[in-house]
mmCIF file of C-alpha atoms in Angstrom:
data_model
loop_
_atom_site.group_PDB
_atom_site.id
_atom_site.type_symbol
_atom_site.label_atom_id
_atom_site.label_comp_id
_atom_site.label_asym_id
_atom_site.label_seq_id
_atom_site.Cartn_x
_atom_site.Cartn_y
_atom_site.Cartn_z
ATOM 1 C CA MET A 1 -2.873 -29.552 89.911
ATOM 2 C CA TRP A 2 0.629 -30.800 88.982
ATOM 3 C CA LEU A 3 -0.195 -34.510 89.072
ATOM 4 C CA GLN A 4 -3.441 -36.339 89.569
ATOM 5 C CA ILE A 5 -2.297 -38.336 92.561
ATOM 6 C CA GLU A 6 -4.396 -40.843 94.343
ATOM 7 C CA HIS A 7 -5.256 -39.848 97.964
ATOM 8 C CA GLU A 8 -3.545 -42.835 99.533
ATOM 9 C CA LEU A 9 -0.301 -42.179 97.675
ATOM 10 C CA SER A 10 1.720 -39.746 99.816
ATOM 11 C CA LEU A 11 5.184 -39.195 101.215
ATOM 12 C CA ARG A 12 3.628 -38.891 104.666
ATOM 13 C CA LYS A 13 2.108 -42.386 104.471
ATOM 14 C CA LEU A 14 5.597 -43.840 103.990
ATOM 15 C CA LEU A 15 6.636 -42.347 107.322
ATOM 16 C CA GLU A 16 3.791 -43.717 109.444
ATOM 17 C CA GLY A 17 4.992 -45.474 112.533
ATOM 18 C CA SER A 18 8.650 -44.439 112.182
ATOM 19 C CA GLU A 19 10.814 -42.515 114.641
ATOM 20 C CA TYR A 20 11.124 -39.743 112.018
ATOM 21 C CA GLN A 21 7.392 -39.038 111.862
ATOM 22 C CA GLU A 22 7.734 -35.795 113.833
ATOM 23 C CA GLN A 23 11.150 -34.763 112.485
ATOM 24 C CA LEU A 24 9.877 -34.997 108.851
ATOM 25 C CA LYS A 25 6.413 -33.544 108.889
ATOM 26 C CA TYR A 26 6.495 -32.927 105.147
ATOM 27 C CA ASP A 27 4.530 -33.915 102.104
ATOM 28 C CA PHE A 28 4.104 -32.754 98.495
ATOM 29 C CA ASN A 29 1.313 -30.213 97.850
ATOM 30 C CA ILE A 30 -0.895 -30.132 94.683
ATOM 31 C CA LYS A 31 1.820 -28.157 92.894
ATOM 32 C CA GLY A 32 4.366 -30.946 93.586
ATOM 33 C CA GLU A 33 6.289 -28.832 96.107
ATOM 34 C CA LEU A 34 7.652 -30.260 99.346
ATOM 35 C CA ARG A 35 6.115 -28.335 102.248
ATOM 36 C CA HIS A 36 5.852 -28.601 106.036
ATOM 37 C CA LEU A 37 2.415 -29.823 107.062
ATOM 38 C CA ASP A 38 2.032 -27.215 109.854
ATOM 39 C CA THR A 39 3.918 -24.152 108.629
ATOM 40 C CA ASN A 40 3.736 -24.663 104.838
ATOM 41 C CA GLU A 41 7.457 -23.751 104.722
ATOM 42 C CA SER A 42 10.174 -25.316 102.481
ATOM 43 C CA PHE A 43 12.432 -28.104 103.815
ATOM 44 C CA VAL A 44 14.747 -26.993 106.665
ATOM 45 C CA PHE A 45 18.071 -28.863 106.814
ATOM 46 C CA ASN A 46 19.222 -27.652 110.230
ATOM 47 C CA TYR A 47 16.443 -29.213 112.266
ATOM 48 C CA PHE A 48 18.806 -30.034 115.169
ATOM 49 C CA LYS A 49 20.915 -27.133 116.459
ATOM 50 C CA ASN A 50 24.653 -27.654 115.898
ATOM 51 C CA ALA A 51 24.269 -31.315 115.079
ATOM 52 C CA HIS A 52 25.419 -31.846 111.515
ATOM 53 C CA GLU A 53 25.480 -35.682 111.699
ATOM 54 C CA GLN A 54 21.921 -35.885 113.031
ATOM 55 C CA ASN A 55 20.732 -33.422 110.360
ATOM 56 C CA HIS A 56 22.561 -35.365 107.669
ATOM 57 C CA LYS A 57 20.969 -38.634 108.851
ATOM 58 C CA ARG A 58 17.525 -37.000 108.770
ATOM 59 C CA TYR A 59 18.187 -35.750 105.220
ATOM 60 C CA GLN A 60 19.260 -39.269 104.172
ATOM 61 C CA VAL A 61 16.025 -40.684 105.494
ATOM 62 C CA LEU A 62 14.097 -38.049 103.512
ATOM 63 C CA GLY A 63 16.107 -39.011 100.440
ATOM 64 C CA HIS A 64 15.223 -42.654 100.844
ATOM 65 C CA LEU A 65 11.529 -41.821 101.296
ATOM 66 C CA ILE A 66 11.541 -39.619 98.112
ATOM 67 C CA THR A 67 13.192 -42.518 96.216
ATOM 68 C CA GLN A 68 10.336 -44.900 97.317
ATOM 69 C CA TYR A 69 7.718 -42.214 96.622
ATOM 70 C CA VAL A 70 8.975 -41.577 93.048
ATOM 71 C CA TYR A 71 9.101 -45.345 92.414
ATOM 72 C CA GLU A 72 5.380 -45.454 93.405
ATOM 73 C CA LEU A 73 4.587 -42.522 91.105
ATOM 74 C CA LEU A 74 6.313 -44.322 88.199
ATOM 75 C CA GLU A 75 4.272 -47.445 88.739
ATOM 76 C CA ARG A 76 0.904 -46.061 89.832
ATOM 77 C CA VAL A 77 0.660 -42.712 88.114
ATOM 78 C CA CYS A 78 2.800 -43.244 84.975
ATOM 79 C CA MET A 79 1.744 -46.910 84.809
ATOM 80 C CA LEU A 80 5.316 -48.155 84.167
ATOM 81 C CA GLN A 81 6.430 -51.697 84.914
ATOM 82 C CA LYS A 82 9.397 -52.492 87.175
ATOM 83 C CA VAL A 83 11.763 -54.943 85.478
ATOM 84 C CA TYR A 84 14.336 -56.696 87.613
ATOM 85 C CA ILE A 85 17.824 -57.476 86.302
ATOM 86 C CA PRO A 86 19.830 -59.554 85.707
ATOM 87 C CA THR A 87 17.065 -61.699 84.263
ATOM 88 C CA ASP A 88 18.794 -64.902 85.395
ATOM 89 C CA ALA A 89 19.249 -63.830 88.985
ATOM 90 C CA THR A 90 18.726 -66.319 91.747
ATOM 91 C CA GLU A 91 16.094 -65.642 94.435
ATOM 92 C CA ASP A 92 18.530 -64.444 97.092
ATOM 93 C CA GLU A 93 20.863 -62.494 94.766
ATOM 94 C CA PRO A 94 20.990 -58.710 95.010
ATOM 95 C CA ARG A 95 19.169 -57.317 91.954
ATOM 96 C CA SER A 96 18.749 -53.939 90.334
ATOM 97 C CA PHE A 97 15.762 -52.858 88.209
ATOM 98 C CA PHE A 98 14.578 -50.252 85.749
ATOM 99 C CA PHE A 99 11.133 -49.119 84.530
ATOM 100 C CA MET A 100 9.478 -49.314 81.156
ATOM 101 C CA SER A 101 6.019 -48.632 79.679
ATOM 102 C CA GLU A 102 3.772 -51.636 78.896
ATOM 103 C CA ASN A 103 4.386 -51.873 75.193
ATOM 104 C CA ALA A 104 7.929 -50.495 75.176
ATOM 105 C CA LEU A 105 9.455 -53.630 73.619
ATOM 106 C CA THR A 106 6.566 -54.812 71.404
ATOM 107 C CA SER A 107 5.391 -51.604 69.805
ATOM 108 C CA SER A 108 6.958 -50.587 66.525
ATOM 109 C CA SER A 109 6.504 -46.895 67.339
ATOM 110 C CA SER A 110 9.548 -44.984 68.594
ATOM 111 C CA LEU A 111 11.111 -45.536 72.046
ATOM 112 C CA ILE A 112 12.592 -42.929 74.364
ATOM 113 C CA VAL A 113 15.259 -43.909 76.952
ATOM 114 C CA LEU A 114 16.017 -41.617 79.966
ATOM 115 C CA LEU A 115 19.495 -41.708 81.370
ATOM 116 C CA GLN A 116 20.242 -39.535 84.454
ATOM 117 C CA ASP A 117 23.309 -37.983 86.039
ATOM 118 C CA ARG A 118 25.306 -39.794 88.719
ATOM 119 C CA GLY A 119 24.535 -39.413 92.422
ATOM 120 C CA VAL A 120 22.485 -40.995 95.266
ATOM 121 C CA PHE A 121 19.216 -40.500 93.384
ATOM 122 C CA ARG A 122 17.561 -43.411 91.574
ATOM 123 C CA ALA A 123 15.260 -44.038 88.586
ATOM 124 C CA GLY A 124 12.762 -41.311 87.848
ATOM 125 C CA GLN A 125 14.868 -38.495 89.333
ATOM 126 C CA TRP A 126 17.027 -35.832 87.610
ATOM 127 C CA GLY A 127 18.209 -34.702 91.064
ATOM 128 C CA GLN A 128 17.173 -35.305 94.673
ATOM 129 C CA ARG A 129 18.123 -31.854 95.983
ATOM 130 C CA THR A 130 16.134 -30.343 93.085
ATOM 131 C CA ILE A 131 13.044 -32.281 94.196
ATOM 132 C CA VAL A 132 13.472 -31.013 97.742
ATOM 133 C CA SER A 133 14.059 -27.392 96.782
ATOM 134 C CA GLU A 134 12.167 -26.968 93.495
ATOM 135 C CA GLY A 135 9.547 -29.771 93.542
ATOM 136 C CA LEU A 136 8.552 -32.856 91.612
ATOM 137 C CA GLY A 137 7.969 -30.924 88.368
ATOM 138 C CA HIS A 138 11.678 -29.908 88.154
ATOM 139 C CA GLY A 139 13.465 -32.727 89.930
ATOM 140 C CA THR A 140 11.722 -35.843 88.599
ATOM 141 C CA GLN A 141 11.617 -37.292 85.130
ATOM 142 C CA ILE A 142 7.857 -37.641 85.237
ATOM 143 C CA PRO A 143 7.067 -34.614 82.932
ATOM 144 C CA PHE A 144 9.507 -36.286 80.360
ATOM 145 C CA ILE A 145 7.820 -39.648 80.792
ATOM 146 C CA LYS A 146 4.341 -38.229 80.328
ATOM 147 C CA MET A 147 5.385 -36.335 77.226
ATOM 148 C CA ALA A 148 7.245 -39.369 75.786
ATOM 149 C CA LEU A 149 4.147 -41.540 76.276
ATOM 150 C CA GLN A 150 1.905 -38.917 74.638
ATOM 151 C CA SER A 151 4.115 -38.195 71.609
ATOM 152 C CA HIS A 152 6.263 -41.246 71.033
ATOM 153 C CA GLY A 153 4.675 -44.376 72.397
ATOM 154 C CA GLY A 154 7.324 -46.199 74.513
ATOM 155 C CA VAL A 155 9.614 -45.129 77.309
ATOM 156 C CA ILE A 156 12.398 -46.798 79.328
ATOM 157 C CA VAL A 157 13.634 -45.269 82.564
ATOM 158 C CA LEU A 158 17.115 -46.510 83.482
ATOM 159 C CA ASN A 159 18.334 -46.851 87.038
ATOM 160 C CA PRO A 160 22.106 -46.384 86.527
ATOM 161 C CA ASN A 161 22.975 -45.431 90.125
ATOM 162 C CA ASP A 162 21.544 -48.502 91.789
ATOM 163 C CA ASN A 163 24.861 -50.357 91.879
ATOM 164 C CA PHE A 164 25.460 -51.807 95.349
ATOM 165 C CA VAL A 165 23.745 -53.318 98.348
ATOM 166 C CA ASP A 166 25.045 -51.697 101.553
ATOM 167 C CA LEU A 167 24.321 -54.280 104.206
ATOM 168 C CA LYS A 168 24.723 -51.724 107.029
ATOM 169 C CA THR A 169 22.252 -49.338 105.397
ATOM 170 C CA GLU A 170 19.824 -52.136 104.673
ATOM 171 C CA LYS A 171 19.946 -53.160 108.364
ATOM 172 C CA GLU A 172 19.467 -49.514 109.403
ATOM 173 C CA ARG A 173 16.510 -49.262 107.037
ATOM 174 C CA LEU A 174 15.037 -52.381 108.581
ATOM 175 C CA SER A 175 15.417 -50.816 112.025
ATOM 176 C CA PHE A 176 13.899 -47.580 110.667
ATOM 177 C CA TYR A 177 10.670 -49.500 109.857
ATOM 178 C CA THR A 178 10.670 -51.949 112.805
ATOM 179 C CA GLY A 179 12.179 -49.969 115.657
ATOM 180 C CA GLU A 180 14.983 -52.363 116.244
ATOM 181 C CA GLU A 181 18.438 -51.192 117.228
ATOM 182 C CA ALA A 182 20.556 -50.310 114.233
ATOM 183 C CA LEU A 183 24.176 -51.274 113.673
ATOM 184 C CA THR A 184 26.598 -48.806 115.227
ATOM 185 C CA SER A 185 28.843 -46.772 112.920
ATOM 186 C CA ALA A 186 31.879 -48.565 114.304
ATOM 187 C CA GLN A 187 30.789 -51.846 112.749
ATOM 188 C CA SER A 188 31.949 -52.604 109.276
ATOM 189 C CA VAL A 189 30.104 -51.600 106.111
ATOM 190 C CA TRP A 190 29.717 -54.319 103.545
ATOM 191 C CA TRP A 191 29.189 -53.343 99.943
ATOM 192 C CA ILE A 192 27.906 -55.961 97.569
ATOM 193 C CA PRO A 193 27.898 -55.044 93.828
ATOM 194 C CA LYS A 194 24.782 -55.851 91.887
ATOM 195 C CA ARG A 195 25.621 -58.188 88.984
ATOM 196 C CA SER A 196 25.266 -56.513 85.633
ATOM 197 C CA SER A 197 24.645 -53.181 87.327
ATOM 198 C CA SER A 198 27.803 -52.549 89.368
ATOM 199 C CA SER A 199 28.320 -49.266 87.458
ATOM 200 C CA PRO A 200 26.117 -46.905 85.377
ATOM 201 C CA GLU A 201 27.948 -48.085 82.240
ATOM 202 C CA GLU A 202 27.375 -51.786 83.053
ATOM 203 C CA HIS A 203 23.698 -51.228 83.871
ATOM 204 C CA THR A 204 23.090 -49.366 80.596
ATOM 205 C CA ILE A 205 24.857 -51.936 78.422
ATOM 206 C CA TYR A 206 22.901 -54.774 80.085
ATOM 207 C CA VAL A 207 19.551 -53.111 79.462
ATOM 208 C CA TRP A 208 20.594 -52.346 75.918
ATOM 209 C CA ASP A 209 21.682 -55.935 75.182
ATOM 210 C CA HIS A 210 18.695 -57.651 76.786
ATOM 211 C CA PHE A 211 15.895 -55.186 76.126
ATOM 212 C CA ILE A 212 16.418 -52.066 73.946
ATOM 213 C CA SER A 213 18.365 -53.832 71.125
ATOM 214 C CA LYS A 214 15.638 -56.529 70.994
ATOM 215 C CA SER A 215 12.680 -54.095 71.021
ATOM 216 C CA ALA A 216 10.419 -53.860 67.998
ATOM 217 C CA ALA A 217 11.023 -50.098 67.827
ATOM 218 C CA LYS A 218 13.219 -49.147 64.896
ATOM 219 C CA ASN A 219 13.626 -45.619 66.172
ATOM 220 C CA VAL A 220 15.174 -45.159 69.638
ATOM 221 C CA ALA A 221 16.080 -41.794 71.185
ATOM 222 C CA PHE A 222 18.138 -41.134 74.324
ATOM 223 C CA ILE A 223 17.828 -38.130 76.711
ATOM 224 C CA ALA A 224 21.021 -38.079 78.798
ATOM 225 C CA HIS A 225 21.888 -35.678 81.601
ATOM 226 C CA GLY A 226 25.303 -34.983 83.034
ATOM 227 C CA TYR A 227 27.249 -38.239 83.552
ATOM 228 C CA GLY A 228 24.522 -39.947 81.646
ATOM 229 C CA GLY A 229 25.965 -38.437 78.470
ATOM 230 C CA LEU A 230 29.297 -40.061 79.151
ATOM 231 C CA VAL A 231 27.496 -43.347 79.795
ATOM 232 C CA PHE A 232 25.681 -43.091 76.474
ATOM 233 C CA VAL A 233 28.909 -42.442 74.519
ATOM 234 C CA ASP A 234 30.372 -45.478 76.316
ATOM 235 C CA LEU A 235 27.450 -47.539 75.003
ATOM 236 C CA LEU A 236 28.000 -46.101 71.525
ATOM 237 C CA VAL A 237 31.642 -47.131 71.603
ATOM 238 C CA GLN A 238 30.884 -50.613 72.986
ATOM 239 C CA ARG A 239 27.918 -51.349 70.728
ATOM 240 C CA LYS A 240 28.827 -49.113 67.753
ATOM 241 C CA TRP A 241 26.883 -50.482 64.802
ATOM 242 C CA GLU A 242 23.857 -51.599 66.863
ATOM 243 C CA VAL A 243 23.460 -48.120 68.365
ATOM 244 C CA MET A 244 24.119 -46.310 65.093
ATOM 245 C CA ASN A 245 21.452 -48.406 63.363
ATOM 246 C CA LYS A 246 18.772 -48.132 66.067
ATOM 247 C CA VAL A 247 19.158 -44.692 67.644
ATOM 248 C CA TYR A 248 17.841 -41.791 65.606
ATOM 249 C CA ALA A 249 18.595 -38.934 68.049
ATOM 250 C CA VAL A 250 20.271 -38.082 71.360
ATOM 251 C CA ALA A 251 19.514 -35.079 73.474
ATOM 252 C CA PHE A 252 22.403 -34.360 75.838
ATOM 253 C CA ILE A 253 21.841 -32.039 78.817
ATOM 254 C CA ASP A 254 25.068 -30.606 80.326
ATOM 255 C CA SER A 255 26.804 -33.768 79.290
ATOM 256 C CA MET A 256 30.083 -34.921 80.712
ATOM 257 C CA HIS A 257 31.026 -36.992 77.683
ATOM 258 C CA ASN A 258 34.273 -36.474 75.762
ATOM 259 C CA THR A 259 34.191 -37.937 72.322
ATOM 260 C CA GLN A 260 37.926 -37.590 71.595
ATOM 261 C CA HIS A 261 38.863 -39.385 74.769
ATOM 262 C CA GLN A 262 36.114 -42.013 74.850
ATOM 263 C CA ALA A 263 35.977 -42.861 71.095
ATOM 264 C CA ARG A 264 39.761 -42.459 70.599
ATOM 265 C CA SER A 265 39.106 -40.201 67.633
ATOM 266 C CA ASP A 266 37.027 -42.789 65.723
ATOM 267 C CA PRO A 267 35.859 -40.682 62.729
ATOM 268 C CA GLN A 268 32.666 -42.683 62.249
ATOM 269 C CA ILE A 269 31.547 -42.121 65.839
ATOM 270 C CA GLN A 270 32.462 -38.403 65.663
ATOM 271 C CA GLU A 271 30.512 -38.058 62.409
ATOM 272 C CA TRP A 272 27.503 -39.886 63.942
ATOM 273 C CA ILE A 273 27.487 -37.675 67.050
ATOM 274 C CA GLN A 274 27.720 -34.524 64.889
ATOM 275 C CA LYS A 275 24.746 -35.661 62.815
ATOM 276 C CA TYR A 276 22.434 -37.268 65.382
ATOM 277 C CA CYS A 277 23.149 -35.489 68.684
ATOM 278 C CA ARG A 278 22.309 -32.086 70.117
ATOM 279 C CA GLU A 279 23.293 -30.718 73.551
ATOM 280 C CA TRP A 280 21.538 -28.233 75.808
ATOM 281 C CA VAL A 281 23.875 -26.501 78.264
ATOM 282 C CA SER A 282 23.242 -24.277 81.332
ATOM 283 C CA ASN A 283 23.709 -20.762 79.948
ATOM 284 C CA SER A 284 22.475 -17.204 80.312
ATOM 285 C CA LYS A 285 21.329 -17.130 76.673
ATOM 286 C CA PRO A 286 17.673 -17.684 75.855
ATOM 287 C CA LEU A 287 16.485 -21.294 75.299
ATOM 288 C CA ASP A 288 17.703 -22.924 72.128
ATOM 289 C CA LYS A 289 20.147 -20.162 71.194
ATOM 290 C CA ALA A 290 23.446 -21.469 69.825
ATOM 291 C CA VAL A 291 26.295 -21.672 72.396
ATOM 292 C CA GLY A 292 29.955 -22.138 71.656
ATOM 293 C CA SER A 293 31.247 -25.036 73.714
ATOM 294 C CA PRO A 294 34.942 -25.810 73.777
ATOM 295 C CA MET A 295 34.381 -29.146 75.540
ATOM 296 C CA ASN A 296 31.961 -30.767 73.159
ATOM 297 C CA VAL A 297 32.542 -29.231 69.757
ATOM 298 C CA ASN A 298 31.396 -32.557 68.224
ATOM 299 C CA CYS A 299 27.663 -31.734 68.165
ATOM 300 C CA PRO A 300 25.452 -28.650 67.862
ATOM 301 C CA THR A 301 25.207 -26.947 71.293
ATOM 302 C CA VAL A 302 22.353 -24.696 72.440
ATOM 303 C CA SER A 303 21.249 -22.951 75.672
ATOM 304 C CA ALA A 304 19.039 -24.810 78.137
ATOM 305 C CA GLY A 305 17.472 -21.443 78.981
ATOM 306 C CA THR A 306 18.807 -21.373 82.528
ATOM 307 C CA GLU A 307 22.219 -20.899 84.238
ATOM 308 C CA LYS A 308 21.265 -23.435 86.969
ATOM 309 C CA TYR A 309 22.553 -26.952 86.267
ATOM 310 C CA SER A 310 19.830 -28.495 88.448
ATOM 311 C CA LEU A 311 17.053 -26.832 86.441
ATOM 312 C CA ALA A 312 18.432 -27.473 82.943
ATOM 313 C CA PRO A 313 16.389 -30.711 82.296
ATOM 314 C CA SER A 314 13.030 -29.185 83.166
ATOM 315 C CA CYS A 315 13.781 -25.889 81.387
ATOM 316 C CA CYS A 316 14.582 -27.504 78.015
ATOM 317 C CA LEU A 317 11.884 -30.236 78.165
ATOM 318 C CA CYS A 318 9.696 -28.787 75.395
ATOM 319 C CA ALA A 319 12.714 -27.881 73.202
ATOM 320 C CA ILE A 320 14.035 -31.435 73.455
ATOM 321 C CA PHE A 321 10.757 -33.029 72.388
ATOM 322 C CA LYS A 322 10.426 -30.538 69.572
ATOM 323 C CA TYR A 323 13.912 -31.566 68.417
ATOM 324 C CA LEU A 324 13.111 -35.318 68.687
ATOM 325 C CA LYS A 325 9.852 -34.867 66.785
ATOM 326 C CA SER A 326 11.439 -32.975 63.872
ATOM 327 C CA THR A 327 14.389 -35.412 63.725
ATOM 328 C CA LEU A 328 12.115 -38.383 63.627
ATOM 329 C CA LYS A 329 9.887 -36.791 60.961
ATOM 330 C CA ALA A 330 12.967 -36.054 58.804
ATOM 331 C CA LYS A 331 14.149 -39.614 59.205
ATOM 332 C CA THR A 332 10.843 -41.251 58.316
ATOM 333 C CA THR A 333 10.300 -38.937 55.369
ATOM 334 C CA THR A 334 13.743 -39.805 54.013
ATOM 335 C CA ALA A 335 13.161 -43.525 54.600
ATOM 336 C CA PHE A 336 9.810 -43.382 52.748
ATOM 337 C CA ARG A 337 11.346 -41.587 49.774
ATOM 338 C CA HIS A 338 13.855 -44.450 49.404
ATOM 339 C CA SER A 339 11.435 -47.261 50.083
ATOM 340 C CA PRO A 340 10.480 -49.705 47.268
ATOM 341 C CA VAL A 341 6.843 -48.634 47.473
ATOM 342 C CA ALA A 342 7.627 -44.958 47.037
ATOM 343 C CA THR A 343 10.074 -45.721 44.239
ATOM 344 C CA ARG A 344 7.448 -47.804 42.358
ATOM 345 C CA SER A 345 4.844 -45.143 42.942
ATOM 346 C CA SER A 346 7.041 -42.402 41.529
ATOM 347 C CA THR A 347 8.026 -44.580 38.533
ATOM 348 C CA SER A 348 4.420 -45.301 37.609
ATOM 349 C CA LYS A 349 3.598 -41.583 37.954
ATOM 350 C CA LYS A 350 6.383 -40.766 35.487
ATOM 351 C CA ARG A 351 5.105 -43.398 33.092
ATOM 352 C CA GLY A 352 1.567 -42.000 33.356
ATOM 353 C CA ASN A 353 2.844 -38.530 32.558
ATOM 354 C CA LYS A 354 4.483 -39.587 29.333
#
């Protein structure tokens, strides 16, 4: 069984009473794959013949349901807490949120931060299409979260793509659940940016300033996919010394960052990235084999073990955690060697040997 999921937690349950109940007769099986309840077939996009707009609308509804379902998995299966931001928001103000483990800020053990690519998908997802076509095991961040909790202690799951409230979509969603008539497409669409989260960069800096930087963990690692890599380097540039002091490793996956452009050739940032970062890229070579990358020559680059961009995160999961574990071990060993206790101990040993 892919995940031990409570019986009442299902995608199908979220659809109950909606007009899409018949059009979307799908749920996730015990392997975490999306399958039709009657035919056991994979998701079919062209449900309506020659009606792209209707099919697209149906797919959007499925995407919204998957988002809600993954949020539930994060809270009820991974036992993460939903944290609303900004922390000083008024009651009626549009807010964003992210997820973190219970002791993420108070535990002195290491902390892992997950930073996804850009797109319509939200916290807990590497890619929505990947969830639909390949299943929860490949498309969600849950395998990473479970491994982070087992091996490192704390985890923070960012929600960098939750930037706006679309009033039209919200009203349509309300009608989706209540059966009321939705706004027509001719009516205006109002986009309201969420304060402190109006872009992936702003969201990440806010969570860093108010949570990660204040956490008890002295050792923080980032796992950043696609545009998430660019967002991390932006954070590094904006909060240079803080990040350099607190972050011990970064695992990039097919990152879109460009150090020369973003850091304006700052030699300290380039040196730090070279020393503390590694990138896994979609490539035909076996997993972890060195790959020459003209784009990001600033850090060691290895193969993700797949040529498919969408499968890169799940394919290099174990390799990434192996890298984080060895990097953390090397750091703590070095720190102990230079600690006053270790120095006194070695000095007294030398005296005893004389």
